[in-house]
Every structure is written in structure tokens, then in C-alpha cells.
Amino acid sequence: MLEGIKAVAFDIDGTMYADWRLHIRMPFYFLRHIWLFFHFGRVRVILRRTAPVADFYEYQARLLAKRLRCSPEEAKEKLRRVCYDGLSRYFESIKPYPYLYETVAAFKSAGLKIGVLSDFPPGQKGPLWGVRDLCDVCIGSEESGALKPSVYPFGILARKLNLSPGEILYVGNSKRYDVGGANSAGMKSAYLQKGIRALFNIPLRQADISFKNYRQLKNIVLQ
């Protein structure tokens, strides 16, 4: 087993499933709400540079309300209806990456704790393709009051797992948000290669592990 590791934690979007599987399902939904999604994206950029806040949803709604020129209550309802609950149905038919459940189950059987840390509420994706039942901790960064790559949500994850950051391997697909955030928090990181990196097996030097599929990750961690 990978030396010193007592838990493996995962990002969701783009890590447990391929982004394109979501994008091809919602072009008309996105176009129908393009103005809201544009401003939501700009608000999230601000939030990634913001210190942790006590009520993330309230603060996010206030930032969005200024851009939409509406009340925070109206902005919060738009976010819930369109960006959170409204997207849930698109995940019902999305398939995860091959061997995801097999790999997480193998980690669990080997005595490793399992965690999930996402920038969106995990409940939006339902049972997480069976993975949620294996989780010791399953949180969205919004619950912790900050978005990745802030070290704060990673610290909350470590605290809830009752482990030091150095005992956790964090798995993600973003160099900046997942690998950078985990490394800054003192965790080890595993990077899911895509595109050219996967085709030519080009590792990400900032990550402790680079892998192309989940069986490969399983073998590396449990060897």
C-alpha cells in the first residue's frame, strides 16, 4: 500500500465521470439559462479568491444579486432552481468512469477511509454511482465555506476523517483546484490524466501520482 496513506478522497466533477457526458445532455438547458450561468461563473471566480465565510450560500447569493440587480432572496432561489436542483436530473443517466466503484471498494476493503470533497453539493449527484455508501466523509466545499483551491475545505475534510493531511491521498482532474489545493493543504495528490497527457502518458510533475484509469490507480495505491 502507498506508504503513510490512511484515506483516499475524491473530487466528483470530471473525476468520477467525464465532463463531456454532462455537457452533451444539457446544451439547450444551458442556453435557456445562459445569462444566469454566466454571472454564476463570475461569482464563483470571486469566491475562489475569498476567505472562508460563515454562510457560503448567503454570501454567494448576495454577490449574484448585485450582478443580476435583484434581491438576495431572488438570487438564492434562482441558484437553487437552476444551478443546483435543476442540474440534478442530468446526472441520473450519466455513467461513471470505468472501474470507479471497483477501485473505491478495493480501497475500503484494504482498510482505507474514503472521502469525497467537491465544489458542488454531492447530493446533486444522488448515490454517486454507489460510491456514497462507501464514504466515511462526503462534503461539498460550499459546506465548509470556501471553494478549492483554498486549503480550508481540505482541512475540514482531514478533520472529519480524523487524520492528518499527510495521511490522505486526494484524487482529482484539475491541476490548480485539486492537485494544487491538496498539495498546499499538505495532502498527497493523484491526477487523472486526460487528452494529450493520457494519450502519451505524460505525468503531472506536481502530483504524487498520475493515472489514466481507475484500475491503474488501484494498483499503484495498493501495490
PDB file of C-alpha atoms in Angstrom:
ATOM      1  CA  MET A   1       0.000   0.000   0.000  1.00  0.00           C
ATOM      2  CA  LEU A   2       1.143   3.562  -0.671  1.00  0.00           C
ATOM      3  CA  GLU A   3       3.294   4.481   2.306  1.00  0.00           C
ATOM      4  CA  GLY A   4       1.644   6.566   5.009  1.00  0.00           C
ATOM      5  CA  ILE A   5      -1.802   6.711   3.385  1.00  0.00           C
ATOM      6  CA  LYS A   6      -4.844   6.012   5.574  1.00  0.00           C
ATOM      7  CA  ALA A   7      -7.553   7.559   3.390  1.00  0.00           C
ATOM      8  CA  VAL A   8      -8.325   8.289  -0.241  1.00  0.00           C
ATOM      9  CA  ALA A   9     -10.618  11.202  -1.068  1.00  0.00           C
ATOM     10  CA  PHE A  10     -12.117  12.151  -4.411  1.00  0.00           C
ATOM     11  CA  ASP A  11     -13.322  15.135  -6.352  1.00  0.00           C
ATOM     12  CA  ILE A  12     -16.540  14.430  -8.306  1.00  0.00           C
ATOM     13  CA  ASP A  13     -16.995  16.519 -11.436  1.00  0.00           C
ATOM     14  CA  GLY A  14     -14.586  15.461 -14.164  1.00  0.00           C
ATOM     15  CA  THR A  15     -13.022  12.952 -11.776  1.00  0.00           C
ATOM     16  CA  MET A  16     -15.746  10.374 -11.177  1.00  0.00           C
ATOM     17  CA  TYR A  17     -17.275  10.898 -14.609  1.00  0.00           C
ATOM     18  CA  ALA A  18     -16.210  12.509 -17.898  1.00  0.00           C
ATOM     19  CA  ASP A  19     -17.313  16.146 -18.211  1.00  0.00           C
ATOM     20  CA  TRP A  20     -18.462  15.666 -21.793  1.00  0.00           C
ATOM     21  CA  ARG A  21     -21.140  13.217 -20.636  1.00  0.00           C
ATOM     22  CA  LEU A  22     -22.803  16.086 -18.793  1.00  0.00           C
ATOM     23  CA  HIS A  23     -22.236  18.721 -21.466  1.00  0.00           C
ATOM     24  CA  ILE A  24     -23.877  16.753 -24.257  1.00  0.00           C
ATOM     25  CA  ARG A  25     -27.011  16.329 -22.130  1.00  0.00           C
ATOM     26  CA  MET A  26     -27.666  19.970 -21.349  1.00  0.00           C
ATOM     27  CA  PRO A  27     -26.889  22.336 -24.268  1.00  0.00           C
ATOM     28  CA  PHE A  28     -30.489  23.595 -24.501  1.00  0.00           C
ATOM     29  CA  TYR A  29     -30.790  23.928 -20.726  1.00  0.00           C
ATOM     30  CA  PHE A  30     -27.555  25.916 -20.645  1.00  0.00           C
ATOM     31  CA  LEU A  31     -28.662  28.198 -23.494  1.00  0.00           C
ATOM     32  CA  ARG A  32     -32.027  28.780 -21.828  1.00  0.00           C
ATOM     33  CA  HIS A  33     -30.261  29.979 -18.673  1.00  0.00           C
ATOM     34  CA  ILE A  34     -27.052  31.293 -20.226  1.00  0.00           C
ATOM     35  CA  TRP A  35     -27.287  34.714 -18.561  1.00  0.00           C
ATOM     36  CA  LEU A  36     -27.569  33.178 -15.100  1.00  0.00           C
ATOM     37  CA  PHE A  37     -24.773  30.674 -15.734  1.00  0.00           C
ATOM     38  CA  PHE A  38     -22.507  33.479 -16.991  1.00  0.00           C
ATOM     39  CA  HIS A  39     -22.960  35.536 -13.839  1.00  0.00           C
ATOM     40  CA  PHE A  40     -22.789  32.438 -11.641  1.00  0.00           C
ATOM     41  CA  GLY A  41     -19.410  31.646 -13.196  1.00  0.00           C
ATOM     42  CA  ARG A  42     -18.132  35.153 -12.497  1.00  0.00           C
ATOM     43  CA  VAL A  43     -19.314  34.924  -8.886  1.00  0.00           C
ATOM     44  CA  ARG A  44     -17.501  31.616  -8.431  1.00  0.00           C
ATOM     45  CA  VAL A  45     -14.279  33.230  -9.660  1.00  0.00           C
ATOM     46  CA  ILE A  46     -14.611  35.799  -6.880  1.00  0.00           C
ATOM     47  CA  LEU A  47     -15.426  33.116  -4.311  1.00  0.00           C
ATOM     48  CA  ARG A  48     -12.285  31.151  -5.157  1.00  0.00           C
ATOM     49  CA  ARG A  49     -10.277  34.174  -4.023  1.00  0.00           C
ATOM     50  CA  THR A  50     -12.397  34.797  -0.919  1.00  0.00           C
ATOM     51  CA  ALA A  51     -11.575  33.749   2.628  1.00  0.00           C
ATOM     52  CA  PRO A  52     -13.948  31.194   4.195  1.00  0.00           C
ATOM     53  CA  VAL A  53     -17.353  32.645   5.054  1.00  0.00           C
ATOM     54  CA  ALA A  54     -19.825  31.537   7.702  1.00  0.00           C
ATOM     55  CA  ASP A  55     -22.787  31.187   5.320  1.00  0.00           C
ATOM     56  CA  PHE A  56     -21.491  30.363   1.864  1.00  0.00           C
ATOM     57  CA  TYR A  57     -24.909  30.141   0.205  1.00  0.00           C
ATOM     58  CA  GLU A  58     -25.999  33.504   1.587  1.00  0.00           C
ATOM     59  CA  TYR A  59     -22.794  35.261   0.549  1.00  0.00           C
ATOM     60  CA  GLN A  60     -22.886  33.680  -2.902  1.00  0.00           C
ATOM     61  CA  ALA A  61     -26.488  34.830  -3.338  1.00  0.00           C
ATOM     62  CA  ARG A  62     -25.594  38.380  -2.325  1.00  0.00           C
ATOM     63  CA  LEU A  63     -22.779  38.523  -4.881  1.00  0.00           C
ATOM     64  CA  LEU A  64     -25.061  37.176  -7.582  1.00  0.00           C
ATOM     65  CA  ALA A  65     -27.878  39.552  -6.619  1.00  0.00           C
ATOM     66  CA  LYS A  66     -25.642  42.552  -7.281  1.00  0.00           C
ATOM     67  CA  ARG A  67     -24.879  41.270 -10.767  1.00  0.00           C
ATOM     68  CA  LEU A  68     -28.493  40.394 -11.566  1.00  0.00           C
ATOM     69  CA  ARG A  69     -29.875  43.500  -9.838  1.00  0.00           C
ATOM     70  CA  CYS A  70     -32.344  41.541  -7.777  1.00  0.00           C
ATOM     71  CA  SER A  71     -32.777  40.714  -4.098  1.00  0.00           C
ATOM     72  CA  PRO A  72     -30.539  38.115  -2.413  1.00  0.00           C
ATOM     73  CA  GLU A  73     -33.646  36.005  -1.805  1.00  0.00           C
ATOM     74  CA  GLU A  74     -34.463  36.004  -5.529  1.00  0.00           C
ATOM     75  CA  ALA A  75     -30.859  35.184  -6.404  1.00  0.00           C
ATOM     76  CA  LYS A  76     -30.788  32.314  -3.915  1.00  0.00           C
ATOM     77  CA  GLU A  77     -33.972  30.864  -5.402  1.00  0.00           C
ATOM     78  CA  LYS A  78     -32.573  31.117  -8.952  1.00  0.00           C
ATOM     79  CA  LEU A  79     -29.413  29.326  -7.833  1.00  0.00           C
ATOM     80  CA  ARG A  80     -31.369  26.556  -6.166  1.00  0.00           C
ATOM     81  CA  ARG A  81     -33.810  26.083  -9.025  1.00  0.00           C
ATOM     82  CA  VAL A  82     -31.370  26.325 -11.947  1.00  0.00           C
ATOM     83  CA  CYS A  83     -27.796  25.636 -10.803  1.00  0.00           C
ATOM     84  CA  TYR A  84     -28.370  23.100  -8.042  1.00  0.00           C
ATOM     85  CA  ASP A  85     -31.695  21.232  -8.177  1.00  0.00           C
ATOM     86  CA  GLY A  86     -32.127  21.950 -11.868  1.00  0.00           C
ATOM     87  CA  LEU A  87     -28.961  20.088 -12.815  1.00  0.00           C
ATOM     88  CA  SER A  88     -29.671  17.010 -10.693  1.00  0.00           C
ATOM     89  CA  ARG A  89     -31.741  15.209 -13.302  1.00  0.00           C
ATOM     90  CA  TYR A  90     -28.906  15.321 -15.825  1.00  0.00           C
ATOM     91  CA  PHE A  91     -26.777  13.074 -13.631  1.00  0.00           C
ATOM     92  CA  GLU A  92     -29.326  10.263 -13.460  1.00  0.00           C
ATOM     93  CA  SER A  93     -28.210   8.728 -16.769  1.00  0.00           C
ATOM     94  CA  ILE A  94     -24.512   9.643 -16.695  1.00  0.00           C
ATOM     95  CA  LYS A  95     -22.132   6.716 -16.460  1.00  0.00           C
ATOM     96  CA  PRO A  96     -19.056   6.998 -14.223  1.00  0.00           C
ATOM     97  CA  TYR A  97     -15.537   6.250 -15.370  1.00  0.00           C
ATOM     98  CA  PRO A  98     -14.873   2.509 -15.749  1.00  0.00           C
ATOM     99  CA  TYR A  99     -13.681   0.693 -12.620  1.00  0.00           C
ATOM    100  CA  LEU A 100     -14.551   3.619 -10.313  1.00  0.00           C
ATOM    101  CA  TYR A 101     -16.701   1.606  -7.901  1.00  0.00           C
ATOM    102  CA  GLU A 102     -14.381  -1.410  -8.117  1.00  0.00           C
ATOM    103  CA  THR A 103     -11.423   0.754  -7.127  1.00  0.00           C
ATOM    104  CA  VAL A 104     -13.139   2.576  -4.270  1.00  0.00           C
ATOM    105  CA  ALA A 105     -14.463  -0.735  -2.914  1.00  0.00           C
ATOM    106  CA  ALA A 106     -10.949  -2.200  -3.054  1.00  0.00           C
ATOM    107  CA  PHE A 107      -9.592   0.764  -1.088  1.00  0.00           C
ATOM    108  CA  LYS A 108     -12.336   0.319   1.506  1.00  0.00           C
ATOM    109  CA  SER A 109     -11.637  -3.407   1.788  1.00  0.00           C
ATOM    110  CA  ALA A 110      -7.954  -2.652   2.299  1.00  0.00           C
ATOM    111  CA  GLY A 111      -8.822  -0.614   5.406  1.00  0.00           C
ATOM    112  CA  LEU A 112      -8.557   2.855   3.897  1.00  0.00           C
ATOM    113  CA  LYS A 113     -11.067   5.529   4.788  1.00  0.00           C
ATOM    114  CA  ILE A 114     -12.970   7.020   1.849  1.00  0.00           C
ATOM    115  CA  GLY A 115     -13.842  10.689   1.414  1.00  0.00           C
ATOM    116  CA  VAL A 116     -15.450  12.963  -1.144  1.00  0.00           C
ATOM    117  CA  LEU A 117     -14.781  16.697  -1.412  1.00  0.00           C
ATOM    118  CA  SER A 118     -16.460  18.593  -4.237  1.00  0.00           C
ATOM    119  CA  ASP A 119     -17.124  22.221  -5.134  1.00  0.00           C
ATOM    120  CA  PHE A 120     -20.801  21.339  -5.580  1.00  0.00           C
ATOM    121  CA  PRO A 121     -23.134  19.526  -3.174  1.00  0.00           C
ATOM    122  CA  PRO A 122     -22.524  15.766  -3.546  1.00  0.00           C
ATOM    123  CA  GLY A 123     -26.266  15.200  -3.096  1.00  0.00           C
ATOM    124  CA  GLN A 124     -26.742  16.769  -6.523  1.00  0.00           C
ATOM    125  CA  LYS A 125     -25.314  13.539  -7.985  1.00  0.00           C
ATOM    126  CA  GLY A 126     -27.509  11.178  -5.977  1.00  0.00           C
ATOM    127  CA  PRO A 127     -25.784   7.994  -4.762  1.00  0.00           C
ATOM    128  CA  LEU A 128     -22.541   8.834  -6.608  1.00  0.00           C
ATOM    129  CA  TRP A 129     -22.745   5.628  -8.631  1.00  0.00           C
ATOM    130  CA  GLY A 130     -22.681   3.541  -5.440  1.00  0.00           C
ATOM    131  CA  VAL A 131     -19.607   5.254  -4.011  1.00  0.00           C
ATOM    132  CA  ARG A 132     -21.519   7.300  -1.443  1.00  0.00           C
ATOM    133  CA  ASP A 133     -22.379   4.200   0.590  1.00  0.00           C
ATOM    134  CA  LEU A 134     -18.649   3.520   0.940  1.00  0.00           C
ATOM    135  CA  CYS A 135     -17.785   7.018   2.143  1.00  0.00           C
ATOM    136  CA  ASP A 136     -16.710   7.892   5.662  1.00  0.00           C
ATOM    137  CA  VAL A 137     -16.966  11.612   4.794  1.00  0.00           C
ATOM    138  CA  CYS A 138     -18.856  13.205   1.908  1.00  0.00           C
ATOM    139  CA  ILE A 139     -18.954  17.013   1.738  1.00  0.00           C
ATOM    140  CA  GLY A 140     -19.197  19.891  -0.684  1.00  0.00           C
ATOM    141  CA  SER A 141     -16.698  22.696  -0.390  1.00  0.00           C
ATOM    142  CA  GLU A 142     -19.665  25.022  -0.007  1.00  0.00           C
ATOM    143  CA  GLU A 143     -20.466  23.376   3.312  1.00  0.00           C
ATOM    144  CA  SER A 144     -17.025  24.349   4.569  1.00  0.00           C
ATOM    145  CA  GLY A 145     -17.453  27.976   3.476  1.00  0.00           C
ATOM    146  CA  ALA A 146     -14.808  28.046   0.741  1.00  0.00           C
ATOM    147  CA  LEU A 147     -14.058  26.675  -2.710  1.00  0.00           C
ATOM    148  CA  LYS A 148     -10.962  24.867  -3.894  1.00  0.00           C
ATOM    149  CA  PRO A 149      -8.067  25.577  -4.188  1.00  0.00           C
ATOM    150  CA  SER A 150      -8.414  27.135  -0.733  1.00  0.00           C
ATOM    151  CA  VAL A 151      -6.753  24.911   1.834  1.00  0.00           C
ATOM    152  CA  TYR A 152      -9.731  25.397   4.148  1.00  0.00           C
ATOM    153  CA  PRO A 153     -12.086  22.756   2.662  1.00  0.00           C
ATOM    154  CA  PHE A 154      -9.209  20.286   2.554  1.00  0.00           C
ATOM    155  CA  GLY A 155      -8.575  20.993   6.225  1.00  0.00           C
ATOM    156  CA  ILE A 156     -12.234  20.358   7.025  1.00  0.00           C
ATOM    157  CA  LEU A 157     -12.020  17.079   5.121  1.00  0.00           C
ATOM    158  CA  ALA A 158      -8.963  15.987   7.132  1.00  0.00           C
ATOM    159  CA  ARG A 159     -10.631  16.936  10.400  1.00  0.00           C
ATOM    160  CA  LYS A 160     -13.797  14.985   9.573  1.00  0.00           C
ATOM    161  CA  LEU A 161     -11.693  11.959   8.605  1.00  0.00           C
ATOM    162  CA  ASN A 162      -9.811  12.364  11.910  1.00  0.00           C
ATOM    163  CA  LEU A 163      -6.495  12.173  10.076  1.00  0.00           C
ATOM    164  CA  SER A 164      -3.558  14.458   9.435  1.00  0.00           C
ATOM    165  CA  PRO A 165      -3.443  15.888   5.878  1.00  0.00           C
ATOM    166  CA  GLY A 166      -0.311  13.883   5.095  1.00  0.00           C
ATOM    167  CA  GLU A 167      -2.268  10.654   5.620  1.00  0.00           C
ATOM    168  CA  ILE A 168      -4.753  11.495   2.846  1.00  0.00           C
ATOM    169  CA  LEU A 169      -4.446  10.967  -0.910  1.00  0.00           C
ATOM    170  CA  TYR A 170      -6.716  13.352  -2.824  1.00  0.00           C
ATOM    171  CA  VAL A 171      -7.794  12.350  -6.334  1.00  0.00           C
ATOM    172  CA  GLY A 172      -8.848  14.936  -8.908  1.00  0.00           C
ATOM    173  CA  ASN A 173      -8.683  16.096 -12.503  1.00  0.00           C
ATOM    174  CA  SER A 174      -7.729  19.750 -12.031  1.00  0.00           C
ATOM    175  CA  LYS A 175      -4.098  20.791 -11.742  1.00  0.00           C
ATOM    176  CA  ARG A 176      -4.993  24.035  -9.985  1.00  0.00           C
ATOM    177  CA  TYR A 177      -8.014  23.207  -7.850  1.00  0.00           C
ATOM    178  CA  ASP A 178      -7.445  19.544  -6.945  1.00  0.00           C
ATOM    179  CA  VAL A 179      -3.705  18.924  -7.116  1.00  0.00           C
ATOM    180  CA  GLY A 180      -2.701  22.455  -6.158  1.00  0.00           C
ATOM    181  CA  GLY A 181      -5.225  22.685  -3.347  1.00  0.00           C
ATOM    182  CA  ALA A 182      -4.392  19.259  -1.919  1.00  0.00           C
ATOM    183  CA  ASN A 183      -0.646  19.871  -2.078  1.00  0.00           C
ATOM    184  CA  SER A 184      -0.992  23.253  -0.369  1.00  0.00           C
ATOM    185  CA  ALA A 185      -3.004  21.598   2.402  1.00  0.00           C
ATOM    186  CA  GLY A 186      -0.260  19.016   2.948  1.00  0.00           C
ATOM    187  CA  MET A 187      -2.026  16.078   1.316  1.00  0.00           C
ATOM    188  CA  LYS A 188      -0.704  13.740  -1.325  1.00  0.00           C
ATOM    189  CA  SER A 189      -2.348  14.103  -4.721  1.00  0.00           C
ATOM    190  CA  ALA A 190      -3.360  11.849  -7.612  1.00  0.00           C
ATOM    191  CA  TYR A 191      -4.083  13.382 -11.012  1.00  0.00           C
ATOM    192  CA  LEU A 192      -6.419  11.845 -13.596  1.00  0.00           C
ATOM    193  CA  GLN A 193      -4.712  12.266 -16.966  1.00  0.00           C
ATOM    194  CA  LYS A 194      -6.823  13.286 -19.950  1.00  0.00           C
ATOM    195  CA  GLY A 195      -6.315  14.240 -23.567  1.00  0.00           C
ATOM    196  CA  ILE A 196      -2.698  14.554 -24.671  1.00  0.00           C
ATOM    197  CA  ARG A 197      -1.389  13.645 -21.224  1.00  0.00           C
ATOM    198  CA  ALA A 198      -3.340  10.390 -21.246  1.00  0.00           C
ATOM    199  CA  LEU A 199      -2.529   9.617 -24.889  1.00  0.00           C
ATOM    200  CA  PHE A 200       1.210   9.979 -24.408  1.00  0.00           C
ATOM    201  CA  ASN A 201       1.249   9.083 -20.700  1.00  0.00           C
ATOM    202  CA  ILE A 202       2.685  12.442 -19.630  1.00  0.00           C
ATOM    203  CA  PRO A 203       2.616  12.643 -15.812  1.00  0.00           C
ATOM    204  CA  LEU A 204       1.840  15.857 -13.983  1.00  0.00           C
ATOM    205  CA  ARG A 205       5.010  16.644 -12.059  1.00  0.00           C
ATOM    206  CA  GLN A 206       3.114  18.460  -9.288  1.00  0.00           C
ATOM    207  CA  ALA A 207       1.128  15.317  -8.457  1.00  0.00           C
ATOM    208  CA  ASP A 208       2.404  12.372  -6.430  1.00  0.00           C
ATOM    209  CA  ILE A 209       0.527  10.001  -8.753  1.00  0.00           C
ATOM    210  CA  SER A 210      -0.643  10.393 -12.352  1.00  0.00           C
ATOM    211  CA  PHE A 211      -3.021   7.757 -13.707  1.00  0.00           C
ATOM    212  CA  LYS A 212      -5.109   7.096 -16.827  1.00  0.00           C
ATOM    213  CA  ASN A 213      -7.803   4.814 -15.407  1.00  0.00           C
ATOM    214  CA  TYR A 214      -9.042   3.655 -12.039  1.00  0.00           C
ATOM    215  CA  ARG A 215      -7.611   0.160 -12.176  1.00  0.00           C
ATOM    216  CA  GLN A 216      -4.205   1.733 -12.646  1.00  0.00           C
ATOM    217  CA  LEU A 217      -4.817   3.959  -9.603  1.00  0.00           C
ATOM    218  CA  LYS A 218      -5.922   0.935  -7.572  1.00  0.00           C
ATOM    219  CA  ASN A 219      -2.752  -0.967  -8.454  1.00  0.00           C
ATOM    220  CA  ILE A 220      -0.496   1.985  -7.643  1.00  0.00           C
ATOM    221  CA  VAL A 221      -2.085   2.661  -4.252  1.00  0.00           C
ATOM    222  CA  LEU A 222      -2.445  -0.958  -3.143  1.00  0.00           C
ATOM    223  CA  GLN A 223       0.786  -2.400  -4.576  1.00  0.00           C
TER     224      GLN A 223
END
